[in-house]
Amino acid sequence: MRKPNIIFVFADQLRYQSCGFAGDKKARTPNLDMFAADGINLRQAVSSMPVCSAYRASLFTGKYTSSTGMVINELRMNTDHRCLAHCLTDAGYNTGYIGKWHLYANELGNHDNPKNSHIPVGTNRLGFDGYWAAYNFHHTYYGTYYHTNSQEKTFHGSDVFEPDAQTDMAIDFINRYKDDEKPFYLTLSIGTPHDPWTKENVPTDFYRIFKEIEFPPPPNYSDDIDPYGDLWSNENKSIKKLDEWMRVYYAMVANLDWNFGKLVDAIENANISENTIIIFTSDHGEMFGAHGRMKKNIFYEESVRVPFLIQWKNNLPSSHIYDTLISTVDIMPTILGLVGVDIPIEVEGLDLSNSIRGIKQLEPNYAFLMNTGACAIWENGHEWRAIRTKEFTYAVYRGSDKLPRKELFFDNINDSCQMVNIIDQKKYNKIIKKYRAYLKEKMDSINDTFPESTWYLENWISNRKIERTATLNSGVS
């Protein structure tokens, strides 16, 4: 029997809170709202490490950052993992990848140099051996480019909005392979709504929707600098600019929704809905000044909580909302479980496919979250680990020679903006002790020793290439 197709769509920096189906009345996401209403909404989904490269490494390996070694952005992935695309290729799938990759850095910056932007054919594509139209990193959306199988760039055109072109390419891929005897697995990695948030970086028609709408700062906005954040996390903080940045952000989200609607319509028109699993999610969220943070890479809800929607018509339940605690590392094994492909033994996430099917199974008691350094430079003092459930978030900063170790505990139900740190309130002592035990249990199980960031540089990384991790001890291609 032919296995189902898989279409995995993920946005960059789309937080759960900024979607219409999550209750945001300013969002214009009718297609995603309908998709959520008709399918499955895993509303407790979180990013295991809410930053671009770490997410992608965990997505494809089913492993935490301590095991992928992608401890900051701008590193090159170790290729000695058995990844999602390897498993599906070996199971007979045609593969396709469109969009941002961000796992092949060789230096900090200089992103448009073809030696950095092109990911060569072979092991560095982590099993994506089929159609390829990707680039390592950029976030300008007009006049942009991608690579296929050489360093030569193919440009979309100066007046073409990149997500529109990428969606059209995905539709072309679907129509090309819809009648093939082999199933297909397509990943569409869209760069929006990642900044820069200028009105020149989004289509005018979508910007116009929000032109007269005001976007006040969030209730937990702070002008104070978070001392545990790196300089990047506080970059360009300005309550005056925030209104316009969010206006562009929401315009990008509206365009993303429009393109997703086109994609779903194309699947319907190709008559493959009943044999195609469609997943929509995001790599992480965005802070917009909450808790004094302008960027992601932190354990607060705005950063870690992401949309996760799934449909497989007449094969999965419809119109269901689940509170299953799914995180990035669970995505790979869950996809393999849904399509009946063996899961590599070294995977650290859980196969939650039975939960998605509505069948009772063992589920995670918590989601384990982590951060292993500054965004893209080697700097100590920003490392943290956290345990999140629907009810509570427990987090601990490692501290440094300049900053003390610090614990935080938040009531996510009664304090949804996480404005009150209740770590010292005695009535929570018993539950805090439980969460501390959860953290130790998880860290011990994956050999995570919680070192300072520069330890990774000294022990795992050579010339920005990952040579070792907590569970790998080998070279890199």
CSV table of C-alpha atoms in Angstrom, one decimal:
chain,number,residue,atom,x,y,z
A,1,MET,CA,0.0,0.0,0.0
A,2,ARG,CA,1.3,3.4,-1.0
A,3,LYS,CA,2.3,5.5,2.0
A,4,PRO,CA,0.8,9.0,2.4
A,5,ASN,CA,2.5,12.1,1.1
A,6,ILE,CA,3.8,14.6,3.7
A,7,ILE,CA,3.8,18.4,3.3
A,8,PHE,CA,5.6,20.1,6.2
A,9,VAL,CA,5.3,23.9,6.1
A,10,PHE,CA,7.0,26.0,8.7
A,11,ALA,CA,7.2,29.8,9.2
A,12,ASP,CA,10.1,31.7,10.8
A,13,GLN,CA,9.3,33.6,14.0
A,14,LEU,CA,5.5,33.1,14.0
A,15,ARG,CA,4.3,32.9,17.5
A,16,TYR,CA,1.2,31.1,18.6
A,17,GLN,CA,-0.3,34.2,20.2
A,18,SER,CA,-0.4,36.1,16.8
A,19,CYS,CA,-2.7,33.7,15.1
A,20,GLY,CA,-6.5,34.2,14.8
A,21,PHE,CA,-7.3,30.7,15.9
A,22,ALA,CA,-5.3,31.4,19.1
A,23,GLY,CA,-7.6,34.3,19.9
A,24,ASP,CA,-5.7,37.3,18.4
A,25,LYS,CA,-8.4,39.6,17.0
A,26,LYS,CA,-5.9,41.7,15.1
A,27,ALA,CA,-4.6,38.7,13.1
A,28,ARG,CA,-5.9,38.1,9.6
A,29,THR,CA,-5.5,34.4,9.3
A,30,PRO,CA,-8.7,33.0,7.9
A,31,ASN,CA,-7.1,30.0,6.1
A,32,LEU,CA,-5.1,28.9,9.1
A,33,ASP,CA,-8.1,29.4,11.3
A,34,MET,CA,-10.2,27.1,9.0
A,35,PHE,CA,-7.4,24.6,8.8
A,36,ALA,CA,-7.2,24.6,12.6
A,37,ALA,CA,-10.9,24.3,13.0
A,38,ASP,CA,-11.2,21.4,10.5
A,39,GLY,CA,-8.1,19.5,11.6
A,40,ILE,CA,-6.0,19.1,14.8
A,41,ASN,CA,-4.7,22.0,16.8
A,42,LEU,CA,-1.8,21.0,19.2
A,43,ARG,CA,-2.0,24.2,21.2
A,44,GLN,CA,0.7,23.4,23.7
A,45,ALA,CA,3.4,23.0,21.0
A,46,VAL,CA,6.8,24.6,21.9
A,47,SER,CA,10.2,25.1,20.4
A,48,SER,CA,12.8,23.1,22.2
A,49,MET,CA,15.4,25.8,21.7
A,50,PRO,CA,13.7,28.9,20.3
A,51,VAL,CA,16.3,30.1,17.8
A,52,CYS,CA,16.6,29.4,14.0
A,53,SER,CA,19.4,26.9,13.6
A,54,ALA,CA,18.9,25.0,16.8
A,55,TYR,CA,15.3,24.4,15.9
A,56,ARG,CA,16.1,23.1,12.4
A,57,ALA,CA,18.8,20.7,13.8
A,58,SER,CA,16.3,19.3,16.3
A,59,LEU,CA,13.5,19.1,13.8
A,60,PHE,CA,15.5,16.9,11.4
A,61,THR,CA,17.2,14.7,14.0
A,62,GLY,CA,14.7,14.4,16.8
A,63,LYS,CA,17.4,15.3,19.2
A,64,TYR,CA,18.0,18.2,21.7
A,65,THR,CA,20.6,20.9,21.0
A,66,SER,CA,23.1,19.2,23.4
A,67,SER,CA,23.0,16.2,21.0
A,68,THR,CA,23.0,18.1,17.7
A,69,GLY,CA,25.7,20.6,18.8
A,70,MET,CA,23.9,23.5,17.1
A,71,VAL,CA,24.5,25.5,20.2
A,72,ILE,CA,24.4,29.0,18.5
A,73,ASN,CA,23.5,30.2,15.0
A,74,GLU,CA,26.0,30.3,12.2
A,75,LEU,CA,27.5,26.8,12.7
A,76,ARG,CA,27.8,23.9,10.2
A,77,MET,CA,25.8,20.8,11.1
A,78,ASN,CA,27.5,17.6,11.8
A,79,THR,CA,26.3,15.1,9.2
A,80,ASP,CA,26.7,11.9,11.2
A,81,HIS,CA,23.0,11.9,12.3
A,82,ARG,CA,20.3,9.7,10.8
A,83,CYS,CA,17.7,12.4,9.9
A,84,LEU,CA,14.1,12.5,8.9
A,85,ALA,CA,14.8,12.8,5.2
A,86,HIS,CA,17.2,9.8,5.4
A,87,CYS,CA,14.5,7.7,6.9
A,88,LEU,CA,11.8,8.8,4.4
A,89,THR,CA,14.1,8.5,1.4
A,90,ASP,CA,15.0,4.9,2.4
A,91,ALA,CA,11.3,4.2,2.8
A,92,GLY,CA,10.7,5.1,-0.9
A,93,TYR,CA,9.8,8.8,-0.7
A,94,ASN,CA,10.6,11.5,-3.2
A,95,THR,CA,11.9,14.5,-1.2
A,96,GLY,CA,11.7,18.2,-1.8
A,97,TYR,CA,13.1,21.2,0.1
A,98,ILE,CA,12.2,24.8,-0.6
A,99,GLY,CA,13.4,27.8,1.3
A,100,LYS,CA,15.7,28.7,4.2
A,101,TRP,CA,18.1,26.0,5.5
A,102,HIS,CA,20.4,27.7,8.1
A,103,LEU,CA,22.4,24.6,8.9
A,104,TYR,CA,25.4,25.2,6.7
A,105,ALA,CA,27.2,28.3,8.0
A,106,ASN,CA,31.0,28.5,7.6
A,107,GLU,CA,31.5,32.0,9.1
A,108,LEU,CA,29.6,34.7,10.9
A,109,GLY,CA,27.7,36.9,8.3
A,110,ASN,CA,28.6,37.1,4.6
A,111,HIS,CA,25.4,35.3,3.9
A,112,ASP,CA,25.1,36.0,0.2
A,113,ASN,CA,28.5,34.7,-0.7
A,114,PRO,CA,27.7,31.5,-2.7
A,115,LYS,CA,30.2,29.5,-0.6
A,116,ASN,CA,27.8,30.2,2.3
A,117,SER,CA,24.4,30.5,0.7
A,118,HIS,CA,24.6,27.3,-1.4
A,119,ILE,CA,24.4,23.9,0.3
A,120,PRO,CA,26.2,21.4,-1.9
A,121,VAL,CA,24.7,18.1,-3.1
A,122,GLY,CA,25.5,15.3,-0.7
A,123,THR,CA,25.6,14.7,3.0
A,124,ASN,CA,25.2,18.3,4.1
A,125,ARG,CA,21.6,18.2,2.8
A,126,LEU,CA,20.8,15.6,5.5
A,127,GLY,CA,19.0,13.2,3.3
A,128,PHE,CA,17.1,15.6,1.0
A,129,ASP,CA,18.4,14.0,-2.2
A,130,GLY,CA,15.5,15.1,-4.4
A,131,TYR,CA,14.2,18.5,-5.5
A,132,TRP,CA,16.2,21.3,-3.9
A,133,ALA,CA,15.5,25.1,-4.1
A,134,ALA,CA,17.1,26.6,-1.0
A,135,TYR,CA,19.6,29.0,0.5
A,136,ASN,CA,21.3,29.0,3.8
A,137,PHE,CA,20.2,32.3,5.2
A,138,HIS,CA,18.6,35.7,4.2
A,139,HIS,CA,15.6,37.7,5.2
A,140,THR,CA,15.1,40.3,2.5
A,141,TYR,CA,12.0,39.2,0.6
A,142,TYR,CA,12.2,41.0,-2.7
A,143,GLY,CA,14.8,40.4,-5.4
A,144,THR,CA,15.9,37.2,-3.6
A,145,TYR,CA,17.4,34.0,-4.8
A,146,TYR,CA,17.8,30.3,-4.2
A,147,HIS,CA,20.2,27.6,-5.3
A,148,THR,CA,19.5,24.2,-6.8
A,149,ASN,CA,22.6,22.1,-7.4
A,150,SER,CA,25.3,24.6,-8.0
A,151,GLN,CA,26.6,27.9,-6.6
A,152,GLU,CA,24.7,29.7,-9.4
A,153,LYS,CA,21.9,31.8,-8.0
A,154,THR,CA,18.4,31.7,-9.4
A,155,PHE,CA,16.6,35.0,-8.7
A,156,HIS,CA,12.8,35.4,-8.2
A,157,GLY,CA,12.7,39.0,-9.6
A,158,SER,CA,12.8,42.4,-8.0
A,159,ASP,CA,9.0,42.7,-7.8
A,160,VAL,CA,8.4,39.2,-6.6
A,161,PHE,CA,7.7,38.6,-2.9
A,162,GLU,CA,9.7,35.5,-1.9
A,163,PRO,CA,6.9,33.6,0.0
A,164,ASP,CA,4.6,34.0,-3.0
A,165,ALA,CA,7.2,32.5,-5.3
A,166,GLN,CA,8.1,29.7,-2.8
A,167,THR,CA,4.5,28.7,-2.5
A,168,ASP,CA,4.1,28.6,-6.3
A,169,MET,CA,7.2,26.4,-6.4
A,170,ALA,CA,5.7,24.1,-3.8
A,171,ILE,CA,2.5,23.8,-5.8
A,172,ASP,CA,4.5,22.9,-8.9
A,173,PHE,CA,6.2,20.2,-6.9
A,174,ILE,CA,2.9,18.8,-5.8
A,175,ASN,CA,1.5,18.7,-9.3
A,176,ARG,CA,4.7,17.1,-10.6
A,177,TYR,CA,4.7,14.3,-8.1
A,178,LYS,CA,1.0,13.8,-7.3
A,179,ASP,CA,0.6,10.8,-9.6
A,180,ASP,CA,4.0,9.3,-9.0
A,181,GLU,CA,4.0,5.7,-7.8
A,182,LYS,CA,6.2,6.9,-4.9
A,183,PRO,CA,4.9,9.2,-2.2
A,184,PHE,CA,6.5,12.6,-1.6
A,185,TYR,CA,7.8,14.5,1.4
A,186,LEU,CA,8.0,18.2,0.8
A,187,THR,CA,9.4,20.7,3.3
A,188,LEU,CA,8.5,24.4,2.7
A,189,SER,CA,10.5,26.7,4.9
A,190,ILE,CA,9.2,30.2,4.6
A,191,GLY,CA,11.2,33.2,5.9
A,192,THR,CA,8.4,35.4,7.1
A,193,PRO,CA,7.4,36.9,9.5
A,194,HIS,CA,11.0,37.2,10.5
A,195,ASP,CA,12.3,40.8,10.5
A,196,PRO,CA,13.4,43.2,9.1
A,197,TRP,CA,9.9,44.8,9.6
A,198,THR,CA,9.8,47.6,7.1
A,199,LYS,CA,6.8,48.3,4.8
A,200,GLU,CA,9.1,47.9,1.8
A,201,ASN,CA,9.7,44.3,2.9
A,202,VAL,CA,6.0,43.2,2.6
A,203,PRO,CA,3.4,43.5,-0.2
A,204,THR,CA,1.5,46.8,-0.2
A,205,ASP,CA,-1.9,45.1,-0.3
A,206,PHE,CA,-1.2,43.3,3.0
A,207,TYR,CA,0.4,46.2,4.7
A,208,ARG,CA,-2.7,48.3,3.8
A,209,ILE,CA,-4.9,46.0,5.8
A,210,PHE,CA,-3.2,47.0,9.0
A,211,LYS,CA,-2.3,50.6,8.1
A,212,GLU,CA,-4.8,52.2,10.5
A,213,ILE,CA,-4.6,49.6,13.2
A,214,GLU,CA,-2.7,50.5,16.4
A,215,PHE,CA,-0.4,48.0,18.0
A,216,PRO,CA,0.3,49.0,21.6
A,217,PRO,CA,3.2,47.4,23.6
A,218,PRO,CA,2.3,44.1,25.3
A,219,PRO,CA,1.2,44.3,29.0
A,220,ASN,CA,4.5,42.8,30.1
A,221,TYR,CA,6.6,45.2,28.0
A,222,SER,CA,9.6,46.6,29.9
A,223,ASP,CA,12.2,49.3,29.0
A,224,ASP,CA,14.6,47.6,31.5
A,225,ILE,CA,17.4,45.6,30.0
A,226,ASP,CA,17.4,42.0,30.9
A,227,PRO,CA,20.9,41.4,32.1
A,228,TYR,CA,20.8,37.7,31.1
A,229,GLY,CA,20.0,38.6,27.5
A,230,ASP,CA,22.8,39.2,24.9
A,231,LEU,CA,23.1,42.5,23.1
A,232,TRP,CA,21.2,41.0,20.2
A,233,SER,CA,18.2,40.2,22.4
A,234,ASN,CA,17.9,43.9,23.2
A,235,GLU,CA,18.7,45.2,19.7
A,236,ASN,CA,16.8,48.3,18.6
A,237,LYS,CA,14.5,48.3,21.6
A,238,SER,CA,12.1,51.2,21.0
A,239,ILE,CA,8.5,51.5,22.2
A,240,LYS,CA,8.1,54.2,19.4
A,241,LYS,CA,9.1,51.8,16.7
A,242,LEU,CA,7.2,48.8,18.1
A,243,ASP,CA,3.9,49.8,16.6
A,244,GLU,CA,5.2,49.9,13.0
A,245,TRP,CA,7.3,46.7,13.5
A,246,MET,CA,4.2,44.8,14.6
A,247,ARG,CA,2.1,46.3,11.8
A,248,VAL,CA,4.5,44.8,9.3
A,249,TYR,CA,4.8,41.6,11.2
A,250,TYR,CA,1.0,41.1,11.1
A,251,ALA,CA,1.0,42.0,7.4
A,252,MET,CA,3.6,39.3,6.8
A,253,VAL,CA,1.5,36.8,8.8
A,254,ALA,CA,-1.6,37.7,6.7
A,255,ASN,CA,0.4,37.0,3.5
A,256,LEU,CA,1.7,33.8,4.9
A,257,ASP,CA,-1.9,32.8,5.6
A,258,TRP,CA,-2.9,33.7,2.0
A,259,ASN,CA,-0.2,31.5,0.6
A,260,PHE,CA,-1.0,28.6,2.9
A,261,GLY,CA,-4.6,28.8,1.6
A,262,LYS,CA,-3.3,28.6,-1.9
A,263,LEU,CA,-1.3,25.6,-1.0
A,264,VAL,CA,-4.2,23.8,0.6
A,265,ASP,CA,-6.4,24.6,-2.4
A,266,ALA,CA,-3.8,23.1,-4.7
A,267,ILE,CA,-3.8,19.9,-2.7
A,268,GLU,CA,-7.5,19.7,-2.9
A,269,ASN,CA,-7.4,20.4,-6.7
A,270,ALA,CA,-4.8,17.6,-7.1
A,271,ASN,CA,-7.2,15.2,-5.5
A,272,ILE,CA,-4.6,14.0,-3.0
A,273,SER,CA,-6.1,15.3,0.3
A,274,GLU,CA,-7.0,11.9,1.6
A,275,ASN,CA,-3.5,10.6,1.0
A,276,THR,CA,-1.5,13.7,2.2
A,277,ILE,CA,-0.5,14.7,5.7
A,278,ILE,CA,-0.3,18.5,6.0
A,279,ILE,CA,1.5,20.1,8.9
A,280,PHE,CA,1.8,23.8,9.6
A,281,THR,CA,4.1,25.1,12.4
A,282,SER,CA,6.8,27.7,13.1
A,283,ASP,CA,10.4,27.5,14.4
A,284,HIS,CA,9.8,29.9,17.4
A,285,GLY,CA,8.0,33.0,18.3
A,286,GLU,CA,9.0,36.6,19.0
A,287,MET,CA,9.1,38.8,22.1
A,288,PHE,CA,8.4,42.4,20.9
A,289,GLY,CA,9.7,44.0,24.1
A,290,ALA,CA,8.0,41.7,26.5
A,291,HIS,CA,10.1,41.2,29.7
A,292,GLY,CA,12.6,43.6,28.3
A,293,ARG,CA,13.4,41.3,25.3
A,294,MET,CA,13.2,42.3,21.7
A,295,LYS,CA,14.1,38.8,20.3
A,296,LYS,CA,13.4,35.1,20.8
A,297,ASN,CA,15.9,32.7,22.4
A,298,ILE,CA,14.2,32.8,25.8
A,299,PHE,CA,11.8,30.6,27.8
A,300,TYR,CA,8.8,33.0,27.9
A,301,GLU,CA,5.6,32.0,26.2
A,302,GLU,CA,5.9,34.6,23.4
A,303,SER,CA,9.2,33.0,22.3
A,304,VAL,CA,8.7,29.3,22.8
A,305,ARG,CA,5.0,28.7,22.0
A,306,VAL,CA,4.3,28.0,18.3
A,307,PRO,CA,1.3,26.9,16.2
A,308,PHE,CA,1.2,23.3,15.3
A,309,LEU,CA,-1.7,22.2,13.0
A,310,ILE,CA,-2.1,18.9,11.2
A,311,GLN,CA,-4.7,17.4,8.8
A,312,TRP,CA,-4.9,14.1,7.0
A,313,LYS,CA,-8.4,13.9,5.7
A,314,ASN,CA,-10.4,10.8,6.7
A,315,ASN,CA,-7.4,9.4,8.5
A,316,LEU,CA,-7.0,11.6,11.5
A,317,PRO,CA,-9.6,13.1,13.8
A,318,SER,CA,-11.1,16.4,12.6
A,319,SER,CA,-12.0,19.5,14.7
A,320,HIS,CA,-9.9,18.5,17.7
A,321,ILE,CA,-7.8,20.6,20.1
A,322,TYR,CA,-5.2,18.7,22.0
A,323,ASP,CA,-3.1,19.8,25.0
A,324,THR,CA,-0.4,17.2,24.3
A,325,LEU,CA,3.0,18.6,25.2
A,326,ILE,CA,4.7,18.3,21.9
A,327,SER,CA,8.0,20.0,21.3
A,328,THR,CA,10.5,20.2,18.4
A,329,VAL,CA,12.3,16.9,19.2
A,330,ASP,CA,9.0,15.0,18.9
A,331,ILE,CA,8.2,16.1,15.4
A,332,MET,CA,10.5,13.7,13.5
A,333,PRO,CA,9.5,10.5,15.4
A,334,THR,CA,5.8,11.5,15.2
A,335,ILE,CA,5.9,12.0,11.5
A,336,LEU,CA,7.7,8.6,11.1
A,337,GLY,CA,5.1,7.0,13.4
A,338,LEU,CA,2.2,8.4,11.3
A,339,VAL,CA,3.6,6.9,8.1
A,340,GLY,CA,4.8,3.6,9.6
A,341,VAL,CA,8.6,4.2,9.1
A,342,ASP,CA,11.1,2.9,11.7
A,343,ILE,CA,12.4,5.5,14.1
A,344,PRO,CA,16.2,5.6,14.7
A,345,ILE,CA,17.0,4.3,18.1
A,346,GLU,CA,19.1,7.4,19.0
A,347,VAL,CA,16.1,9.8,18.7
A,348,GLU,CA,15.4,11.7,21.9
A,349,GLY,CA,11.9,12.9,21.2
A,350,LEU,CA,8.7,10.8,21.5
A,351,ASP,CA,6.5,9.4,18.8
A,352,LEU,CA,3.1,11.0,19.6
A,353,SER,CA,1.3,9.7,16.5
A,354,ASN,CA,-1.2,7.7,18.5
A,355,SER,CA,-2.1,10.8,20.5
A,356,ILE,CA,-2.7,12.6,17.2
A,357,ARG,CA,-4.8,9.7,16.1
A,358,GLY,CA,-6.9,10.0,19.2
A,359,ILE,CA,-5.5,6.7,20.7
A,360,LYS,CA,-4.4,6.8,24.3
A,361,GLN,CA,-0.6,6.5,24.8
A,362,LEU,CA,2.2,7.6,27.1
A,363,GLU,CA,2.7,11.3,26.7
A,364,PRO,CA,5.3,13.7,28.0
A,365,ASN,CA,4.8,15.1,31.5
A,366,TYR,CA,6.6,18.2,30.5
A,367,ALA,CA,8.5,19.9,27.7
A,368,PHE,CA,12.2,20.4,28.2
A,369,LEU,CA,13.6,23.7,26.9
A,370,MET,CA,17.1,25.0,26.6
A,371,ASN,CA,19.4,27.8,25.5
A,372,THR,CA,23.1,27.2,25.1
A,373,GLY,CA,24.5,30.7,24.5
A,374,ALA,CA,24.1,34.0,22.7
A,375,CYS,CA,22.5,34.1,19.3
A,376,ALA,CA,25.5,33.8,17.1
A,377,ILE,CA,28.6,34.7,19.1
A,378,TRP,CA,30.6,32.9,21.8
A,379,GLU,CA,29.7,34.7,25.0
A,380,ASN,CA,28.9,33.3,28.4
A,381,GLY,CA,26.1,34.3,30.8
A,382,HIS,CA,23.0,33.7,28.6
A,383,GLU,CA,22.6,29.9,29.2
A,384,TRP,CA,19.4,28.6,30.6
A,385,ARG,CA,17.3,25.4,31.0
A,386,ALA,CA,13.6,25.2,31.6
A,387,ILE,CA,10.6,22.8,32.1
A,388,ARG,CA,7.3,23.8,30.8
A,389,THR,CA,3.8,22.4,31.2
A,390,LYS,CA,0.4,23.9,30.5
A,391,GLU,CA,0.2,25.0,34.1
A,392,PHE,CA,3.7,26.1,35.0
A,393,THR,CA,7.2,27.1,33.6
A,394,TYR,CA,10.3,26.5,35.7
A,395,ALA,CA,13.5,28.1,34.4
A,396,VAL,CA,17.1,28.5,35.6
A,397,TYR,CA,19.8,30.7,34.4
A,398,ARG,CA,23.3,29.1,34.8
A,399,GLY,CA,24.9,32.4,35.7
A,400,SER,CA,28.4,33.6,35.1
A,401,ASP,CA,31.3,35.4,36.8
A,402,LYS,CA,29.2,38.6,36.4
A,403,LEU,CA,25.7,37.2,37.0
A,404,PRO,CA,24.3,34.9,39.7
A,405,ARG,CA,22.5,31.6,39.1
A,406,LYS,CA,18.8,32.5,39.0
A,407,GLU,CA,15.6,30.4,39.2
A,408,LEU,CA,12.2,31.5,38.0
A,409,PHE,CA,8.7,29.9,38.3
A,410,PHE,CA,5.6,31.1,36.6
A,411,ASP,CA,1.9,30.2,36.9
A,412,ASN,CA,0.9,30.0,33.2
A,413,ILE,CA,-2.8,29.7,33.9
A,414,ASN,CA,-3.3,32.6,36.4
A,415,ASP,CA,-0.4,34.7,35.1
A,416,SER,CA,-0.4,34.2,31.3
A,417,CYS,CA,2.0,37.1,30.8
A,418,GLN,CA,4.4,35.6,33.3
A,419,MET,CA,4.9,38.8,35.1
A,420,VAL,CA,5.2,37.4,38.7
A,421,ASN,CA,8.2,35.2,39.6
A,422,ILE,CA,6.8,32.9,42.3
A,423,ILE,CA,9.9,30.9,43.0
A,424,ASP,CA,10.1,32.2,46.6
A,425,GLN,CA,6.5,31.7,47.5
A,426,LYS,CA,6.4,28.9,50.1
A,427,LYS,CA,3.0,27.5,48.9
A,428,TYR,CA,4.6,26.4,45.7
A,429,ASN,CA,7.6,24.6,47.3
A,430,LYS,CA,6.3,21.1,46.7
A,431,ILE,CA,5.6,21.7,43.0
A,432,ILE,CA,8.8,23.6,42.5
A,433,LYS,CA,10.7,20.6,43.9
A,434,LYS,CA,8.9,18.4,41.4
A,435,TYR,CA,9.9,20.6,38.5
A,436,ARG,CA,13.5,20.7,39.7
A,437,ALA,CA,13.5,16.9,39.7
A,438,TYR,CA,12.0,16.9,36.2
A,439,LEU,CA,14.9,19.1,35.0
A,440,LYS,CA,17.6,16.9,36.6
A,441,GLU,CA,15.9,13.8,35.2
A,442,LYS,CA,15.9,15.1,31.6
A,443,MET,CA,19.4,16.6,31.7
A,444,ASP,CA,20.9,13.4,33.1
A,445,SER,CA,19.1,11.3,30.4
A,446,ILE,CA,20.7,13.2,27.5
A,447,ASN,CA,24.1,13.9,29.1
A,448,ASP,CA,23.4,17.6,29.3
A,449,THR,CA,26.0,19.0,31.8
A,450,PHE,CA,24.8,22.7,31.4
A,451,PRO,CA,28.2,24.1,30.6
A,452,GLU,CA,29.0,27.8,29.8
A,453,SER,CA,28.7,28.6,26.1
A,454,THR,CA,32.4,28.8,25.4
A,455,TRP,CA,32.9,25.3,26.6
A,456,TYR,CA,31.2,24.1,23.5
A,457,LEU,CA,33.6,26.1,21.4
A,458,GLU,CA,36.6,24.6,23.2
A,459,ASN,CA,35.4,21.0,23.1
A,460,TRP,CA,32.9,20.5,20.2
A,461,ILE,CA,33.5,23.2,17.5
A,462,SER,CA,36.3,23.7,15.0
A,463,ASN,CA,36.1,26.6,12.6
A,464,ARG,CA,32.4,26.9,13.2
A,465,LYS,CA,31.9,23.2,12.3
A,466,ILE,CA,30.4,20.8,14.8
A,467,GLU,CA,32.7,17.9,15.4
A,468,ARG,CA,31.3,16.5,18.6
A,469,THR,CA,28.2,16.6,20.7
A,470,ALA,CA,27.0,15.1,23.9
A,471,THR,CA,26.1,11.9,22.0
A,472,LEU,CA,28.4,12.1,18.9
A,473,ASN,CA,32.2,11.9,18.8
A,474,SER,CA,33.2,12.1,15.2
A,475,GLY,CA,34.3,14.5,12.5
A,476,VAL,CA,32.1,16.5,10.1
A,477,SER,CA,31.9,16.4,6.3
